[in-house]
Amino acid sequence: MSTDTLVETPESVRSDAFVEVNYADRIPNNVDLASDRQLQRALEAWQPNYVDWWKEMGPEGFQDADVYLRTAVGVDPAGWAKFGYVKMPEYRWGILLAPKVEGRTIPCGRHKGEPAWQEVPGEYRSLLRRLIVVQADTEPASVEQQRWLGATAPSLYDMRNLFQVNVEEGRHLWAMVYLLVKHFGRDGREEAQALLERRSGQQDNPRILGAFNEKTPDWLSFFMFTYFTDRDGKMQLAALAESGFDPLSRSCRFMLTEEAHHLFVGETGVGRTIEATCAAMNKAGITDPYDTAAIRKLGVVDLPLLQRKANFHMSVTRDLFGSEISSNAAEAFSAGLKGRFNEAQLSDDHQLHDATYPVMRVVDGAIVTEQVPALRAINSRLLDDYIADCQGGIERWNKIIEKAGIDFRLTQPHKGFNRRIGEFAGQHISPAGEVIGAEMWAAQQDEWLPNAQDLRFIASLMQPCHQPGEYASWIAPPRLGINKQPVDYEYVKIA
Ligand code: BYC
């Protein structure tokens, strides 16, 4: 292991005047874990089970590789991470909370304005625990979903990014397990153990939320997942960062810092795929983006296929917001456990007694927009904020296509397209937003979602490129390397 990393430095690292991350402890932390022996022992008992889970379910075939990873050494945005080679099972997963904001109050709901809770409010214990467990469950789930991807990495740069995302999802699990074990006693310890036992996609004991039981079989899925599904992570973490339960808020605030890189990996991964496609089309003199047979012969992903892939990931991720109209969500908000996106910046009473919110629903076979009590429409609102937040990257992808002079635009399908949860579950809605019958859906769905031929083609592209500086035909090299390293740097030293 290189010495230029603080990963193994056995001393405290001061990141700013207030927050010190202690790397001398078995579990790195900035929560003064050593002062609470019982908690420390409980977490140290969980740690080997976690590492066993990582070795069993983490990246397959690369556990001994030296990976150029960043490790959080503080929570100061100006300099919170260090880079160096690490073998993943030796990664220093730690507990990091954003600094406490003195005088912070509960931002929303019936307790608005009261001091934020430092301990679990008894009357909301089970609701709070459920929110933390659902958040926690997604983190190991995504590592499990992505565990086979190393073998087909399109470059060492991409492989390293995959592993970076994976170890940070592992750290996010630690962040939630800390809250469960510290604040929920024996129940919390049992939940922490159960988090290591559920398995993505397993019939008997699956992960909690639908999208986290889907497969991530190829790199295009990975990039779409990190753009669209990690963005659900961003939105949910932002809503939980508004929690009146201060330890949850502080955990989520720091997790959001790490999440930004995951979104970057997704956006640039899809963007580089588009670049390679457009460049190959132009070189071959192909102007029609629907001339897919000719385009696929060039070893790149045709744009209509990218649209179908995006349609799948967008619709599955929209289901993660729960039912648009939800009494669970109303209660989480009213209790002050989960806010809205940017709660503190919204200019209303933050209690929503009389407010309404427009929600799309299907009534008598037609899509209508109804005003619904805003409290019950909390999920719907977060979903709308999410859809708006997705648009930025899509516009940037379209710029790449436009600059290459190709007549094609990626778009978001209608909110009701391909939904299994909420107002549109059980309906057939086209990407354009028409309510259609089952027959029409069956006839068209291969045009709207990846079909068997698409999946076979994508699988055929997934040939490993594991030499420094080598990139697969279907993806352009990045403009910049990681941490100012060149793009042909040996980001992963394969054992
Ligand atoms: N699949 O009233 P409802 C991330 C369940 S991603 C299966 O409709 P509610 C990440 C629901 O649990 C962010 N089940 O919705 C990204 C409930 O069951 P219980 C994860 C579903 O409760 C990439 C029942 O249906 N964080 O971080 O208002 C990589 C009725 O629920 C689904 C969070 O989600 C589904 N899609 O809201 C790594 C935040 N949807 O409890 C990480 C915490 C709903 O009756 N979670 N159900 O047994 C929450 O805020 C809420 O639990 C939800 C659901 C928004 C998920």
Coordinates of C-alpha atoms and ligand atoms in Angstrom, one line a residue:
M1 CA 0.0 0.0 0.0
S2 CA 1.3 3.4 -0.9
T3 CA 2.4 5.8 1.9
D4 CA 0.9 8.9 0.3
T5 CA -2.5 7.9 1.7
L6 CA -3.9 8.7 5.0
V7 CA -6.0 5.5 4.8
E8 CA -3.6 3.7 7.1
T9 CA -2.2 6.7 9.0
P10 CA -2.7 5.8 12.7
E11 CA -3.4 9.2 13.9
S12 CA -6.1 11.8 14.0
V13 CA -6.6 14.0 11.0
R14 CA -7.7 17.5 11.7
S15 CA -9.9 18.7 8.8
D16 CA -11.2 21.9 10.4
A17 CA -11.4 23.5 13.8
F18 CA -14.3 21.4 15.0
V19 CA -14.3 18.0 13.3
E20 CA -11.6 15.6 13.9
V21 CA -11.6 12.2 12.2
N22 CA -9.9 9.6 14.3
Y23 CA -8.2 7.0 12.2
A24 CA -6.4 5.4 15.2
D25 CA -9.6 3.6 16.2
R26 CA -10.6 0.4 14.6
I27 CA -13.6 2.2 13.2
P28 CA -12.5 5.7 11.9
N29 CA -15.0 8.3 13.2
N30 CA -15.6 11.9 14.1
V31 CA -18.2 11.1 16.7
D32 CA -15.8 10.4 19.6
L33 CA -16.7 6.7 19.5
A34 CA -14.0 5.9 22.1
S35 CA -16.0 7.7 24.8
D36 CA -19.0 5.3 24.4
R37 CA -17.5 1.8 25.1
Q38 CA -20.8 0.0 24.8
L39 CA -21.6 1.5 21.4
Q40 CA -18.0 1.0 20.2
R41 CA -18.2 -2.7 21.2
A42 CA -21.5 -3.2 19.4
L43 CA -20.1 -1.7 16.2
E44 CA -16.9 -3.6 16.5
A45 CA -18.9 -6.8 16.8
W46 CA -20.8 -5.8 13.6
Q47 CA -17.6 -4.9 11.7
P48 CA -16.3 -8.4 11.0
N49 CA -19.8 -9.5 9.8
Y50 CA -19.7 -6.5 7.5
V51 CA -16.3 -7.4 6.1
D52 CA -17.5 -11.0 5.6
W53 CA -20.5 -9.6 3.7
W54 CA -18.2 -7.4 1.6
K55 CA -16.0 -10.3 0.7
E56 CA -18.9 -12.5 -0.2
M57 CA -21.1 -9.9 -2.0
G58 CA -18.7 -7.1 -2.9
P59 CA -16.8 -6.7 -6.3
E60 CA -16.3 -10.2 -7.6
G61 CA -12.7 -11.1 -8.6
F62 CA -11.0 -7.8 -7.5
Q63 CA -10.8 -8.1 -3.7
D64 CA -7.0 -8.3 -3.9
A65 CA -6.5 -5.5 -6.4
D66 CA -4.9 -2.3 -5.4
V67 CA -7.4 0.4 -6.3
Y68 CA -6.7 4.1 -6.4
L69 CA -9.5 5.2 -4.1
R70 CA -10.4 8.3 -2.2
T71 CA -11.1 8.0 1.5
A72 CA -12.9 10.6 3.6
V73 CA -10.6 12.2 6.1
G74 CA -12.8 15.0 7.3
V75 CA -16.1 16.6 6.6
D76 CA -14.8 20.0 5.5
P77 CA -16.0 20.5 1.9
A78 CA -12.7 22.2 1.1
G79 CA -10.5 19.2 1.7
W80 CA -12.3 16.1 2.9
A81 CA -10.7 13.3 1.0
K82 CA -7.3 11.7 0.3
F83 CA -6.4 9.4 -2.6
G84 CA -4.2 6.3 -2.6
Y85 CA -4.0 2.6 -3.4
V86 CA -6.1 0.4 -1.2
K87 CA -7.3 -3.2 -1.3
M88 CA -11.0 -2.9 -1.0
P89 CA -11.5 -5.2 2.0
E90 CA -9.0 -3.0 3.9
Y91 CA -10.8 0.2 3.1
R92 CA -11.3 2.3 6.2
W93 CA -15.1 2.6 6.3
G94 CA -15.8 5.2 8.9
I95 CA -18.6 7.1 10.7
L96 CA -18.7 10.7 9.6
L97 CA -21.3 13.2 10.6
A98 CA -21.4 16.8 9.2
P99 CA -20.7 19.4 11.9
K100 CA -23.4 20.2 14.4
V101 CA -25.3 23.4 13.6
E102 CA -25.7 25.1 17.0
G103 CA -29.3 26.1 17.8
R104 CA -30.7 24.0 14.9
T105 CA -34.5 23.7 15.1
I106 CA -37.0 21.2 13.6
P107 CA -37.7 22.7 10.2
C108 CA -41.2 21.3 9.5
G109 CA -44.3 19.7 10.8
R110 CA -46.1 20.0 14.1
H111 CA -42.9 20.5 16.1
K112 CA -41.5 23.2 13.8
G113 CA -39.3 25.6 15.6
E114 CA -38.6 23.3 18.6
P115 CA -34.9 22.4 19.2
A116 CA -33.8 19.5 16.9
W117 CA -33.8 16.1 18.6
Q118 CA -30.5 14.7 19.6
E119 CA -32.2 11.5 20.8
V120 CA -35.0 9.5 19.2
P121 CA -38.4 11.0 20.0
G122 CA -40.2 8.1 21.6
E123 CA -43.6 8.6 19.9
Y124 CA -41.9 8.4 16.4
R125 CA -39.5 5.6 17.2
S126 CA -40.8 3.0 14.8
L127 CA -41.5 5.4 11.9
L128 CA -38.0 6.8 12.2
R129 CA -36.4 3.4 12.4
R130 CA -38.3 2.3 9.3
L131 CA -37.0 5.3 7.3
I132 CA -33.4 4.7 8.4
V133 CA -33.7 0.9 7.6
V134 CA -35.1 1.6 4.1
Q135 CA -32.3 4.1 3.4
A136 CA -29.7 1.7 4.8
D137 CA -31.0 -1.2 2.8
T138 CA -30.4 0.4 -0.6
E139 CA -26.7 0.8 0.1
P140 CA -25.5 -2.8 0.3
A141 CA -28.2 -3.6 -2.3
S142 CA -26.5 -1.5 -4.9
V143 CA -23.1 -3.1 -4.2
E144 CA -24.6 -6.5 -4.6
Q145 CA -26.3 -5.4 -7.9
Q146 CA -22.9 -4.2 -9.3
R147 CA -20.7 -7.0 -8.1
W148 CA -20.0 -8.6 -11.4
L149 CA -19.2 -5.5 -13.4
G150 CA -15.4 -5.4 -12.8
A151 CA -14.8 -8.3 -15.2
T152 CA -16.2 -6.3 -18.1
A153 CA -15.0 -2.8 -17.2
P154 CA -14.4 -0.7 -20.3
S155 CA -11.2 0.8 -18.8
L156 CA -9.3 0.8 -15.6
Y157 CA -10.6 4.4 -15.1
D158 CA -14.2 3.2 -15.1
M159 CA -13.4 0.1 -13.0
R160 CA -11.9 2.4 -10.4
N161 CA -15.0 4.6 -10.4
L162 CA -17.2 1.6 -10.0
F163 CA -15.2 0.5 -7.0
Q164 CA -15.2 4.0 -5.5
V165 CA -19.0 4.1 -5.8
N166 CA -19.1 0.6 -4.2
V167 CA -16.9 1.4 -1.2
E168 CA -18.8 4.6 -0.6
E169 CA -22.2 2.8 -0.7
G170 CA -20.6 0.6 2.0
R171 CA -19.7 3.7 4.0
H172 CA -23.3 4.9 3.7
L173 CA -24.4 1.6 5.2
W174 CA -22.0 2.3 8.1
A175 CA -23.6 5.8 8.5
M176 CA -27.1 4.3 8.9
V177 CA -25.9 1.4 11.0
Y178 CA -24.3 3.8 13.4
L179 CA -27.7 5.5 13.9
L180 CA -29.5 2.2 14.3
V181 CA -27.0 0.8 16.8
K182 CA -26.5 4.0 18.8
H183 CA -30.1 5.1 19.0
F184 CA -32.3 2.0 18.7
G185 CA -30.9 -0.5 21.2
R186 CA -31.4 -4.1 20.6
D187 CA -33.9 -3.5 17.8
G188 CA -31.2 -1.4 16.1
R189 CA -28.6 -4.2 16.4
E190 CA -31.0 -6.7 14.9
E191 CA -31.8 -4.4 12.0
A192 CA -28.0 -3.9 11.5
Q193 CA -27.6 -7.6 11.2
A194 CA -30.6 -8.1 8.9
L195 CA -29.1 -5.5 6.6
L196 CA -26.2 -8.0 6.0
E197 CA -28.6 -10.8 5.4
R198 CA -31.1 -9.6 2.8
R199 CA -29.8 -10.0 -0.8
S200 CA -30.6 -8.1 -3.9
G201 CA -32.9 -10.2 -6.2
Q202 CA -33.2 -13.1 -3.8
Q203 CA -36.7 -14.6 -3.6
D204 CA -36.8 -15.4 0.1
N205 CA -35.1 -12.4 1.6
P206 CA -34.9 -9.6 -1.0
R207 CA -33.9 -6.0 -0.6
I208 CA -36.8 -3.8 0.5
L209 CA -37.4 -1.5 -2.5
G210 CA -38.1 -2.7 -6.0
A211 CA -35.4 -1.1 -8.1
F212 CA -32.8 -2.6 -5.8
N213 CA -33.8 -6.1 -6.7
E214 CA -33.2 -5.5 -10.4
K215 CA -30.1 -6.7 -12.1
T216 CA -27.2 -4.3 -13.1
P217 CA -25.9 -6.7 -15.8
D218 CA -23.8 -4.3 -17.9
W219 CA -22.0 -1.0 -17.8
L220 CA -24.7 0.9 -19.6
S221 CA -27.1 -0.2 -16.8
F222 CA -24.5 0.9 -14.3
F223 CA -24.1 4.4 -15.8
M224 CA -27.9 4.8 -16.1
F225 CA -28.3 3.6 -12.5
T226 CA -25.7 6.0 -11.1
Y227 CA -27.3 8.9 -13.0
F228 CA -31.0 8.1 -12.4
T229 CA -31.1 5.9 -9.3
D230 CA -28.3 7.5 -7.3
R231 CA -30.3 10.7 -8.0
D232 CA -33.2 9.2 -6.0
G233 CA -30.5 8.8 -3.3
K234 CA -29.6 12.5 -3.6
M235 CA -33.3 13.6 -3.3
Q236 CA -34.1 11.2 -0.4
L237 CA -30.9 12.1 1.4
A238 CA -31.7 15.8 0.9
A239 CA -35.2 15.2 2.4
L240 CA -33.7 13.3 5.3
A241 CA -31.0 16.0 5.8
E242 CA -34.0 18.2 6.8
S243 CA -34.9 15.8 9.5
G244 CA -35.7 17.1 13.0
F245 CA -33.7 14.1 14.3
D246 CA -30.3 15.8 14.2
P247 CA -28.0 12.8 14.0
L248 CA -29.8 11.6 10.8
S249 CA -29.7 15.1 9.3
R250 CA -25.9 15.3 10.0
S251 CA -25.3 11.9 8.6
C252 CA -27.2 12.6 5.4
R253 CA -25.5 16.0 4.9
F254 CA -22.2 14.3 4.7
M255 CA -23.4 11.4 2.5
L256 CA -24.6 14.0 0.0
T257 CA -21.0 15.1 -0.4
E258 CA -20.0 11.6 -1.5
E259 CA -23.2 11.2 -3.6
A260 CA -22.1 14.0 -6.0
H261 CA -19.3 11.8 -7.4
H262 CA -21.7 8.9 -8.1
L263 CA -23.9 11.2 -10.1
F264 CA -20.9 12.5 -12.0
V265 CA -19.9 8.9 -12.8
G266 CA -23.4 8.3 -14.3
E267 CA -23.6 11.5 -16.2
T268 CA -20.2 11.3 -17.7
G269 CA -20.5 7.6 -18.4
V270 CA -23.6 8.1 -20.5
G271 CA -22.2 11.3 -22.0
R272 CA -19.0 9.4 -23.1
T273 CA -21.1 6.6 -24.5
I274 CA -23.0 9.2 -26.6
E275 CA -19.7 10.8 -27.7
A276 CA -18.4 7.5 -29.0
T277 CA -21.6 6.8 -30.8
C278 CA -21.7 10.2 -32.5
A279 CA -18.0 10.2 -33.4
A280 CA -18.4 6.7 -35.0
M281 CA -21.5 7.7 -36.9
N282 CA -19.8 10.8 -38.3
K283 CA -16.7 8.9 -39.2
A284 CA -18.7 6.3 -41.1
G285 CA -20.9 9.0 -42.7
I286 CA -24.1 7.7 -41.1
T287 CA -26.6 10.5 -40.5
D288 CA -29.8 8.6 -39.6
P289 CA -29.8 7.7 -35.9
Y290 CA -32.3 5.0 -36.6
D291 CA -30.0 3.1 -39.0
T292 CA -29.3 0.9 -36.0
A293 CA -27.9 -2.2 -37.9
A294 CA -25.2 -0.1 -39.5
I295 CA -24.5 1.8 -36.2
R296 CA -24.2 -1.4 -34.2
K297 CA -21.7 -2.7 -36.6
L298 CA -19.4 0.1 -35.6
G299 CA -19.3 -1.3 -32.0
V300 CA -21.2 1.6 -30.5
V301 CA -24.6 2.0 -28.8
D302 CA -27.3 3.5 -31.1
L303 CA -29.2 6.5 -29.6
P304 CA -32.7 4.9 -29.7
L305 CA -31.3 2.1 -27.6
L306 CA -29.9 4.6 -25.1
Q307 CA -33.4 6.2 -25.0
R308 CA -35.0 2.8 -24.2
K309 CA -32.4 2.1 -21.5
A310 CA -33.0 5.5 -20.0
N311 CA -36.8 4.9 -20.1
F312 CA -36.3 1.7 -18.1
H313 CA -34.1 3.3 -15.4
M314 CA -36.2 6.4 -15.1
S315 CA -39.5 4.5 -14.7
V316 CA -38.1 2.0 -12.2
T317 CA -36.5 4.8 -10.2
R318 CA -39.7 6.9 -10.1
D319 CA -41.3 4.0 -8.3
L320 CA -38.8 4.5 -5.5
F321 CA -40.6 7.6 -4.4
G322 CA -43.5 5.5 -3.1
S323 CA -47.1 6.3 -3.8
E324 CA -47.7 9.8 -4.9
I325 CA -50.4 10.2 -2.3
S326 CA -49.1 8.7 0.9
S327 CA -50.2 8.8 4.6
N328 CA -46.8 7.4 5.6
A329 CA -45.1 10.4 3.9
A330 CA -47.6 12.8 5.5
E331 CA -46.8 11.5 8.9
A332 CA -43.0 11.5 8.4
F333 CA -43.3 15.2 7.4
S334 CA -45.8 16.2 10.2
A335 CA -43.6 14.4 12.7
G336 CA -40.7 16.4 11.5
L337 CA -38.7 13.3 10.6
K338 CA -38.3 14.0 6.8
G339 CA -38.6 17.3 5.1
R340 CA -39.1 18.3 1.5
F341 CA -36.3 18.9 -1.0
N342 CA -34.7 22.3 0.1
E343 CA -37.2 22.5 3.0
A344 CA -35.4 25.4 4.7
Q345 CA -35.5 27.5 1.5
L346 CA -39.2 27.0 0.8
S347 CA -41.4 30.0 1.6
D348 CA -44.5 28.6 3.2
D349 CA -45.5 27.7 6.7
H350 CA -43.6 24.3 6.6
Q351 CA -46.7 22.7 8.1
L352 CA -49.0 22.5 5.1
H353 CA -52.3 22.6 7.1
D354 CA -54.4 24.1 4.3
A355 CA -52.1 23.8 1.3
T356 CA -52.8 21.7 -1.8
Y357 CA -50.5 20.2 -4.4
P358 CA -51.4 19.2 -8.0
V359 CA -51.1 15.4 -8.5
M360 CA -51.6 13.6 -11.8
R361 CA -53.9 10.6 -11.6
V362 CA -55.8 8.4 -13.9
V363 CA -59.6 8.9 -13.6
D364 CA -62.0 7.0 -15.9
G365 CA -59.2 6.1 -18.4
A366 CA -57.9 9.7 -18.7
I367 CA -55.0 11.4 -17.0
V368 CA -56.1 14.4 -15.0
T369 CA -54.4 16.7 -12.5
E370 CA -56.1 17.1 -9.2
Q371 CA -55.4 19.3 -6.2
V372 CA -54.7 17.1 -3.3
P373 CA -53.9 18.1 0.4
A374 CA -50.2 19.0 0.2
L375 CA -49.4 16.9 3.2
R376 CA -50.6 13.7 1.5
A377 CA -48.7 14.7 -1.7
I378 CA -45.2 14.9 -0.2
N379 CA -44.0 11.9 -2.2
S380 CA -45.5 13.4 -5.4
R381 CA -43.7 16.7 -4.8
L382 CA -40.4 15.0 -4.3
L383 CA -40.9 13.0 -7.4
D384 CA -41.6 16.2 -9.4
D385 CA -38.5 17.7 -7.9
Y386 CA -36.6 14.6 -8.9
I387 CA -37.9 14.7 -12.5
A388 CA -36.8 18.4 -12.8
D389 CA -33.4 17.5 -11.3
C390 CA -32.9 14.7 -13.9
Q391 CA -33.3 17.2 -16.8
G392 CA -29.9 19.0 -16.5
G393 CA -27.8 16.0 -17.5
I394 CA -30.2 15.0 -20.2
E395 CA -29.8 18.5 -21.7
R396 CA -26.1 18.2 -21.6
W397 CA -26.3 14.8 -23.3
N398 CA -28.4 16.4 -26.0
K399 CA -25.8 19.1 -26.5
I400 CA -23.2 16.4 -27.3
I401 CA -25.6 15.0 -29.9
E402 CA -26.4 18.4 -31.3
K403 CA -22.8 19.4 -31.6
A404 CA -22.1 16.3 -33.6
G405 CA -24.8 17.4 -36.0
I406 CA -27.1 14.4 -35.4
D407 CA -30.8 14.8 -35.4
F408 CA -31.9 13.1 -32.2
R409 CA -33.0 14.2 -28.7
L410 CA -33.2 12.2 -25.5
T411 CA -36.3 12.9 -23.5
Q412 CA -38.0 11.9 -20.3
P413 CA -41.0 9.6 -20.7
H414 CA -44.3 10.7 -19.2
K415 CA -44.4 10.3 -15.4
G416 CA -46.9 7.4 -15.7
F417 CA -44.9 5.3 -18.1
N418 CA -44.1 1.8 -16.9
R419 CA -45.0 2.4 -13.3
R420 CA -45.6 -0.3 -10.7
I421 CA -46.1 1.8 -7.6
G422 CA -48.5 4.7 -7.0
E423 CA -51.2 6.4 -9.1
F424 CA -50.1 4.8 -12.4
A425 CA -49.6 1.2 -11.2
G426 CA -51.7 -1.2 -13.2
Q427 CA -52.2 1.3 -16.0
H428 CA -50.5 1.2 -19.4
I429 CA -49.2 4.7 -20.3
S430 CA -47.1 5.4 -23.4
P431 CA -43.9 7.5 -23.1
A432 CA -45.9 10.4 -24.7
G433 CA -48.5 10.1 -21.9
E434 CA -51.5 8.3 -23.6
V435 CA -53.5 5.8 -21.6
I436 CA -53.5 2.7 -23.8
G437 CA -54.7 -0.8 -23.6
A438 CA -52.8 -3.9 -22.7
E439 CA -52.7 -5.1 -26.3
M440 CA -51.2 -1.8 -27.6
W441 CA -48.7 -1.9 -24.7
A442 CA -47.6 -5.4 -25.6
A443 CA -47.3 -4.5 -29.3
Q444 CA -45.2 -1.4 -28.6
Q445 CA -43.1 -2.2 -25.5
D446 CA -40.1 -3.4 -27.5
E447 CA -39.9 0.1 -28.9
W448 CA -40.1 1.8 -25.5
L449 CA -38.0 -0.5 -23.2
P450 CA -34.9 -2.5 -24.0
N451 CA -35.9 -5.6 -25.9
A452 CA -34.2 -9.0 -26.0
Q453 CA -32.1 -8.1 -29.1
D454 CA -31.0 -4.8 -27.4
L455 CA -29.8 -6.7 -24.3
R456 CA -27.9 -9.3 -26.4
F457 CA -26.2 -6.5 -28.3
I458 CA -25.2 -4.6 -25.1
A459 CA -23.9 -7.9 -23.7
S460 CA -21.8 -8.4 -26.8
L461 CA -20.2 -5.0 -26.3
M462 CA -19.1 -5.8 -22.7
Q463 CA -15.5 -6.9 -23.5
P464 CA -13.0 -6.0 -20.8
C465 CA -10.4 -3.4 -21.4
H466 CA -8.0 -3.8 -18.5
Q467 CA -4.8 -2.2 -19.8
P468 CA -3.9 1.3 -18.6
G469 CA -5.1 3.8 -21.3
E470 CA -7.2 1.3 -23.1
Y471 CA -10.9 2.2 -23.6
A472 CA -13.7 0.1 -25.1
S473 CA -15.0 1.0 -28.6
W474 CA -18.4 2.1 -27.2
I475 CA -17.2 4.7 -24.7
A476 CA -14.9 7.8 -25.2
P477 CA -12.0 8.3 -22.8
P478 CA -12.8 10.9 -20.1
R479 CA -11.4 14.4 -20.6
L480 CA -9.7 14.4 -17.2
G481 CA -8.4 11.6 -14.9
I482 CA -9.2 11.2 -11.2
N483 CA -7.4 13.6 -8.8
K484 CA -5.5 15.2 -11.7
Q485 CA -4.0 11.8 -12.8
P486 CA -3.7 11.1 -16.5
V487 CA -6.4 9.1 -18.2
D488 CA -4.0 6.3 -18.8
Y489 CA -3.0 6.0 -15.2
E490 CA -3.1 2.5 -13.7
Y491 CA -6.2 3.2 -11.5
V492 CA -6.5 -0.5 -10.6
K493 CA -3.5 -2.8 -10.2
I494 CA -5.1 -6.1 -10.9
A495 CA -3.6 -8.8 -8.6
Ligands
BYC1 N1 -40.6 -1.0 -3.9 O1 -47.0 5.0 1.2 P1 -46.0 4.3 0.3 C1 -30.4 5.5 -2.4 C2 -43.6 0.2 0.2 S1 -32.0 5.6 -2.9 C3 -41.1 -1.8 -2.9 O2 -46.3 4.1 -1.1 P2 -43.9 5.8 1.5 C4 -29.4 4.9 -3.2 C5 -43.3 1.1 1.4 O3 -42.0 0.8 1.9 C6 -32.9 6.3 -1.6 N2 -41.9 -1.3 -1.9 O4 -44.6 5.0 0.3 C7 -29.5 5.0 -4.6 C8 -44.4 0.8 2.3 O5 -44.1 -0.4 3.0 P3 -44.4 -0.5 4.5 C9 -33.4 5.4 -0.5 C10 -42.2 0.0 -1.9 O6 -43.8 4.9 2.7 C11 -28.5 4.3 -5.4 C12 -45.6 0.6 1.3 O7 -45.0 0.3 0.1 N3 -34.0 6.1 0.6 O8 -30.1 6.1 -1.4 O9 -44.6 7.1 1.7 C13 -27.5 3.6 -4.8 C14 -46.4 1.8 1.2 O10 -45.6 2.9 0.9 C15 -41.8 0.9 -2.9 C16 -35.3 6.3 0.8 O11 -36.1 5.8 0.1 C17 -41.0 0.3 -3.9 N4 -40.5 1.1 -4.9 O12 -42.5 6.1 0.9 C18 -27.5 3.5 -3.4 C19 -35.6 7.2 2.0 N5 -42.3 2.1 -2.6 O13 -43.5 0.5 5.2 C20 -28.4 4.1 -2.6 C21 -36.3 6.5 3.1 C22 -43.0 2.0 -1.5 O14 -45.9 -0.2 4.7 N6 -37.6 5.9 2.7 N7 -42.9 0.7 -1.0 O15 -44.0 -2.0 4.8 C23 -38.7 6.5 2.5 O16 -38.8 7.7 2.6 C24 -40.0 5.8 2.2 O17 -39.8 4.5 2.8 C25 -40.2 5.6 0.6 C26 -41.6 5.1 0.5 C27 -40.1 6.9 -0.1 C28 -39.3 4.6 0.0

